[in-house]
Amino acid sequence: MRLFILLLLLLAGVPVGAIASHQVGGQLEMQAIGDTPGHYRITVTNYLEAGTPGVTSQSRRVFLGIFRKRDNALMMTFVVFESAARQPVIFSNEYCASQRNLRFLVLTYQAEIQLNPSEYTDTQGYYLSYQTGTRNTGISNVVNPDRAGFTFYLEFPALWQNGRNVKNSSPQFPAINGEYICLNEPFAFSFGGSDPDGDELRYSLVTPLNGRSAPEGPNIVSAAPYPGLRWRPGYSATNAIPGSPPLSINARTGQLAVTANRAGLFLFAVRVEEYRNNRKIGEVRREFQLLVIDCPAETVPLPELRVNNQPATNQAKTLCRGDSALLQTPNDSNLHYQWRRNGINLPNATTPSLVVRDTGAYDVIVTSQKECLKPGQSQTITIRRDTASGQVKAIGTLCAIDGSVLLLASTQSSVRYEWYRNGRLLTPTTDSIRVDQEGTYWAQLTHTDGRCSFQTDTFTLARLPASPASIRSVSGRTKLCPNDSLLLESSRGSQYSWQRDGQPIPNANKPQYQASVAGRYVVKIVGSDGCAQLSNEFVVEQIPPITVLFDSIPPSCSSTALPVTLRGSPAGGAFAGVGVTGNTFDPLRAGIGLHSLSYTVKPTPECPGIVATQTAVVGRAPSIALPDSIVTHSGSTFPIVPTVSDDALRFSWSPSTYLDNPTNATVTVVTIQDDITYTLRAFSESGCYADGSVHIRVIDQIWVPDAFTPNGDGLNDVLELPGVRAFPEAVITIFNRWGGVVFKSEKGYPKPFDGTLNGNELPTGIYSYQLQTTNSQPPTEGSIMLLRN
């Protein structure tokens, strides 16, 4: 006996009317809308058995919850609403399906939600769940299915990672076919999906999840863990449908395969894991039930397939752009036709012919309309679309007055080229054409086998508007001042070359040029479009140079300086400097030192001034220090040593009487005889001078008094010798009445006699003395009275 495997809930041998609202299968999808981070469309796809009381009362809104995986904390609860009309599942063998009351509906619920990525940062991720009931009592491989619920489950990663938003959508799945297969015959069915982000999908069979909702009550929202259903003995996730081999799934493609060897209704679940960069970021669970029943031995004859009224001798057909293909099989009123694309039953495609425009693998399933027979399946023909396309690429530019453009069509192998301008055919038949006229161009490409012809995109070519080059003076001047330059600036471009008087200027390739020579300037500018423009002439004139002179300034002395009138040429200039007012220099206001003065004359009002300079020297008079007077004796010879400042360089003594060298600073007075006053004039380098004088008094003898009174009253306490200053060699010796020496002075009598000997007061009385004034004169003798009150 043969059995059919149906991809929907079916309870064999039980009348449909006796069945409650039975869940068949489904899955969750979470799609990023893309306009705002965290904005998602949530879709619940739910397969139910049609015609049951529960389907009629099935709620058009259901509740879902989002939880954090780490601790199962509830993040939010929301409602999804039924978003489309309930669609029947299409069976390729309608007669057999109707004989078994196989009618199934697809219910789709949707809602858009906005999640805050900053609140979804946990590295373990999050999950979305929807729980409902009930399952079918006739399921063969689980315990107590009529008391088991159904949990839809989806995991997704943190929405904010490493400081940025994470974009991710869950896998998407195509519609389900109403198909069946025979017992002990190999059966394969595509159960895979696709990932919008290009992530890797890995498939595995797992145990279906139970739910916590009441069998006939509204669905509830609750956190994991969700218990798995209990398998009957001998069944498991990897042996959900017994067979040789049992039900398995390709881990990479999601292709289901089984050769069933036991009749019954079998429940199974598929886990679809999502990997990015070899790291798991999410998963989705899908659940389905397969019914294994007896299959009739007789088969509908295999249908013949024709393409465009021709036998389908090839397994592929290529359509030109905009074309379609007519697929046909012989018409038999006793047969039912179901066309498929990529293994999926096409809605309303139930006639012997089908016009196709989309690419894919097409076939037709033919079944009897009068009895349940094994269907006949045509060969598969793959419809391809000629993807040849063409673009026109332009190299070059149509400048305002010249230029050309090379147009190139996208290179295609084994094609002929026809070029058009404004709809008119041009001569060239190669993949490129050089043009120098405005217009709209395209190429018609035809495969050499005549299969397809297609047109490239159009390319509109227009001349660029003229953008004349120009030169301006940055300062606004057009005349070149003496010893100056003029900054010229061109309009903008990408390349520059300057000329003066028709000759290229070496290395002048910048948008600015510093003109230091008069002449006629032009600049050639190449723009970013490759077009060159030549500017009009910009004439730079030279202002004649002038020679500015500034008369020298005589040195001045700080002590005797008078204002100096300054003179320069040509007239009309301006003097400047410290101490300058108008054309007068005041040395006293300027002060001692070297002062740089200037005289500036402008060749024209707009030109910088031409400057001549002179240095004004304001000198300091030397300083001289001399004693007011010197006392000496007649015939003496002695030096006069003045104290002079370092800037004193020349000297002159007057009169020169008795002087050995009156041009030295220090002079020697030789054998003076009379009183005299000398004046010393000292000169600095700048010619400034200072005078100093000293009076020389000549004394003939020393006067020795008759008595003195060393009694401490401040009067005559010591023996004064008037005139002794004139005799620097003078020595006086004082004796007591016994001829003993009680005092002998140093030369010049620097310390007068105070009436003591060795610190002891001498007695009053008469003391004799001997005074030696010079070595050449005999000593003078006399007596002195020492008195004490």
XYZ file of N, CA and C in Angstrom, residues 624-717:
282
model
N 84.734 115.203 34.211
C 86.078 115.479 34.756
C 85.926 115.759 36.242
N 86.818 115.171 37.053
C 86.850 115.454 38.499
C 88.258 115.894 38.889
N 88.388 117.143 39.404
C 89.668 117.706 39.875
C 89.464 118.298 41.262
N 90.508 118.310 42.107
C 90.373 119.025 43.385
C 90.234 120.524 43.140
N 89.546 121.171 44.061
C 89.404 122.629 43.883
C 90.757 123.336 43.921
N 91.651 122.829 44.785
C 92.964 123.501 44.906
C 94.001 122.517 45.391
N 95.230 122.879 45.135
C 96.394 122.120 45.609
C 97.358 123.129 46.241
N 97.831 122.836 47.436
C 98.793 123.716 48.130
C 100.174 123.086 48.028
N 101.123 123.840 47.666
C 102.500 123.356 47.532
C 103.453 124.496 47.872
N 104.706 124.192 47.827
C 105.697 125.236 48.132
C 106.451 125.600 46.877
N 107.033 126.692 46.870
C 107.760 127.218 45.714
C 108.881 126.274 45.343
N 108.945 126.001 44.013
C 109.996 125.157 43.477
C 109.670 123.678 43.494
N 108.482 123.309 44.005
C 108.140 121.882 44.054
C 107.702 121.373 42.686
N 107.817 120.074 42.487
C 107.362 119.376 41.269
C 106.394 118.272 41.708
N 105.189 118.222 41.093
C 104.159 117.264 41.530
C 103.194 116.999 40.358
N 102.478 115.848 40.409
C 101.516 115.548 39.337
C 100.117 116.085 39.669
N 99.360 116.324 38.614
C 97.918 116.592 38.748
C 97.196 115.431 38.043
N 96.443 114.653 38.836
C 95.779 113.438 38.309
C 94.259 113.644 38.352
N 93.638 113.997 37.218
C 92.177 114.151 37.201
C 91.489 112.778 37.084
N 90.229 112.728 37.456
C 89.375 111.543 37.204
C 88.467 111.875 36.023
N 88.622 111.134 34.900
C 87.846 111.413 33.683
C 87.066 110.150 33.285
N 85.934 110.340 32.572
C 85.118 109.210 32.094
C 85.807 108.509 30.936
N 85.351 107.266 30.660
C 85.998 106.451 29.629
C 85.837 107.011 28.231
N 84.799 107.852 28.012
C 84.582 108.368 26.657
C 85.434 109.589 26.357
N 86.255 110.016 27.319
C 87.175 111.143 27.078
C 88.393 110.621 26.339
N 88.609 111.157 25.118
C 89.684 110.643 24.269
C 90.804 111.664 24.036
N 90.466 112.957 24.053
C 91.489 114.004 23.830
C 91.436 114.990 24.992
N 92.647 115.611 25.286
C 92.763 116.493 26.457
C 93.588 117.727 26.096
N 93.265 118.828 26.811
C 94.031 120.090 26.610
C 94.024 120.878 27.923
N 95.253 121.120 28.446
C 95.411 121.919 29.673
C 95.801 123.345 29.282
N 95.242 124.281 30.019
C 95.664 125.677 29.808
C 95.603 126.411 31.162
N 96.561 127.343 31.398
C 97.753 127.549 30.553
C 98.692 126.370 30.680
N 99.706 126.364 29.869
C 100.646 125.249 29.890
C 101.866 125.519 30.760
N 101.840 126.661 31.497
C 102.987 127.049 32.328
C 103.269 125.970 33.359
N 104.534 125.628 33.520
C 105.055 124.633 34.453
C 104.648 123.198 34.094
N 103.837 122.960 33.050
C 103.350 121.619 32.722
C 104.302 120.920 31.762
N 104.481 119.613 32.011
C 105.389 118.866 31.137
C 104.736 118.511 29.801
N 103.415 118.124 29.775
C 102.738 117.747 28.518
C 101.270 118.114 28.652
N 100.881 119.300 28.161
C 99.507 119.786 28.375
C 98.438 119.026 27.576
N 98.802 118.006 26.755
C 97.785 117.239 25.996
C 97.501 115.887 26.631
N 98.114 115.619 27.771
C 97.810 114.398 28.508
C 96.741 114.687 29.545
N 96.027 113.613 29.922
C 95.045 113.787 30.989
C 95.750 114.071 32.308
N 96.786 113.306 32.607
C 97.589 113.511 33.826
C 98.861 114.264 33.439
N 99.089 115.378 34.126
C 100.270 116.207 33.823
C 101.118 116.350 35.091
N 102.373 116.757 34.877
C 103.307 117.016 35.988
C 103.660 118.505 36.003
N 103.449 119.109 37.184
C 103.846 120.519 37.378
C 105.318 120.520 37.803
N 106.121 121.233 37.035
C 107.580 121.196 37.251
C 108.054 122.533 37.835
N 108.656 122.480 39.069
C 109.321 123.631 39.724
C 108.416 124.847 39.714
N 107.292 124.713 40.342
C 106.338 125.822 40.375
C 106.878 126.929 41.260
N 106.576 128.149 40.879
C 107.070 129.308 41.631
C 105.939 130.178 42.155
N 104.813 130.197 41.409
C 103.745 131.130 41.767
C 102.397 130.403 41.774
N 101.448 131.056 42.433
C 100.072 130.543 42.381
C 99.579 130.545 40.932
N 98.760 129.533 40.591
C 98.260 129.438 39.216
C 96.984 128.598 39.207
N 96.083 128.870 38.258
C 94.854 128.078 38.066
C 94.910 127.419 36.690
N 94.753 126.086 36.666
C 94.782 125.317 35.422
C 93.348 124.887 35.046
N 93.074 124.875 33.735
C 91.792 124.370 33.193
C 92.079 123.196 32.248
N 91.373 122.068 32.469
C 91.486 120.871 31.619
C 90.204 120.742 30.786
N 90.350 120.628 29.469
C 89.209 120.369 28.563
C 89.375 118.953 27.997
N 88.363 118.124 28.209
C 88.363 116.732 27.720
C 87.321 116.592 26.608
N 87.715 115.936 25.477
C 86.858 115.773 24.298
C 86.485 114.287 24.124
N 85.171 114.038 23.744
C 84.736 112.674 23.382
C 84.931 112.461 21.892
N 84.617 111.253 21.438
C 84.772 110.938 20.008
C 83.869 111.792 19.144
N 82.676 112.124 19.679
C 81.735 112.931 18.906
C 82.074 114.415 18.925
N 83.140 114.771 19.635
C 83.535 116.180 19.707
C 82.966 116.922 20.891
N 82.146 116.250 21.676
C 81.614 116.895 22.872
C 82.726 116.996 23.919
N 82.675 118.103 24.705
C 83.766 118.299 25.671
C 83.202 118.773 26.991
N 84.119 118.689 28.011
C 83.816 119.184 29.354
C 85.083 119.832 29.917
N 84.914 120.845 30.793
C 86.045 121.569 31.407
C 86.081 121.306 32.900
N 87.291 121.281 33.421
C 87.517 121.215 34.860
C 88.741 122.057 35.224
N 88.760 122.625 36.419
C 89.888 123.506 36.803
C 90.349 123.202 38.218
N 91.623 123.577 38.487
C 92.229 123.405 39.802
C 93.162 124.613 40.070
N 93.101 125.122 41.300
C 93.956 126.268 41.668
C 95.151 125.758 42.459
N 96.355 126.172 42.086
C 97.601 125.791 42.764
C 98.051 126.977 43.614
N 98.171 126.741 44.923
C 98.633 127.789 45.853
C 100.060 127.444 46.303
N 100.965 128.400 46.175
C 102.391 128.201 46.498
C 102.691 128.883 47.835
N 103.193 128.144 48.803
C 103.508 128.663 50.144
C 105.015 128.563 50.350
N 105.597 129.667 51.002
C 107.056 129.716 51.168
C 107.518 128.988 52.418
N 106.759 128.985 53.613
C 107.231 128.386 54.848
C 106.064 127.849 55.640
N 106.447 127.048 56.749
C 105.466 126.504 57.675
C 105.492 127.358 58.931
N 104.296 127.739 59.474
C 104.217 128.541 60.715
C 103.960 127.621 61.867
N 104.868 127.696 62.906
C 104.741 126.875 64.106
C 104.250 127.766 65.231
N 103.076 127.472 65.866
C 102.550 128.325 66.934
C 103.421 128.219 68.195
N 103.241 129.186 69.124
C 104.031 129.199 70.359
C 103.482 128.222 71.381
N 102.172 127.950 71.369
C 101.587 127.087 72.389
C 100.328 126.415 71.834
N 99.906 125.337 72.535
C 98.609 124.706 72.237
C 98.101 124.082 73.518
N 96.827 123.824 73.621
C 96.185 123.397 74.877
C 95.427 122.094 74.651
N 96.063 120.937 74.776
C 95.392 119.641 74.572
C 94.580 119.230 75.788
N 93.514 120.017 76.108
C 92.703 119.710 77.284
C 91.332 119.144 76.933
N 91.083 118.806 75.670
C 89.835 118.153 75.279
C 88.653 119.073 75.122
N 88.907 120.425 75.071
C 87.754 121.326 74.897
C 87.455 121.618 73.454
N 88.159 120.957 72.531
C 87.915 121.152 71.110
C 88.642 122.341 70.529
N 89.395 123.079 71.327
C 90.142 124.248 70.853
C 91.614 124.003 71.081
N 92.375 124.035 69.998
C 93.827 123.852 70.064
C 94.199 122.576 70.787
N 93.423 121.514 70.565
C 93.728 120.256 71.243
C 94.930 119.566 70.633
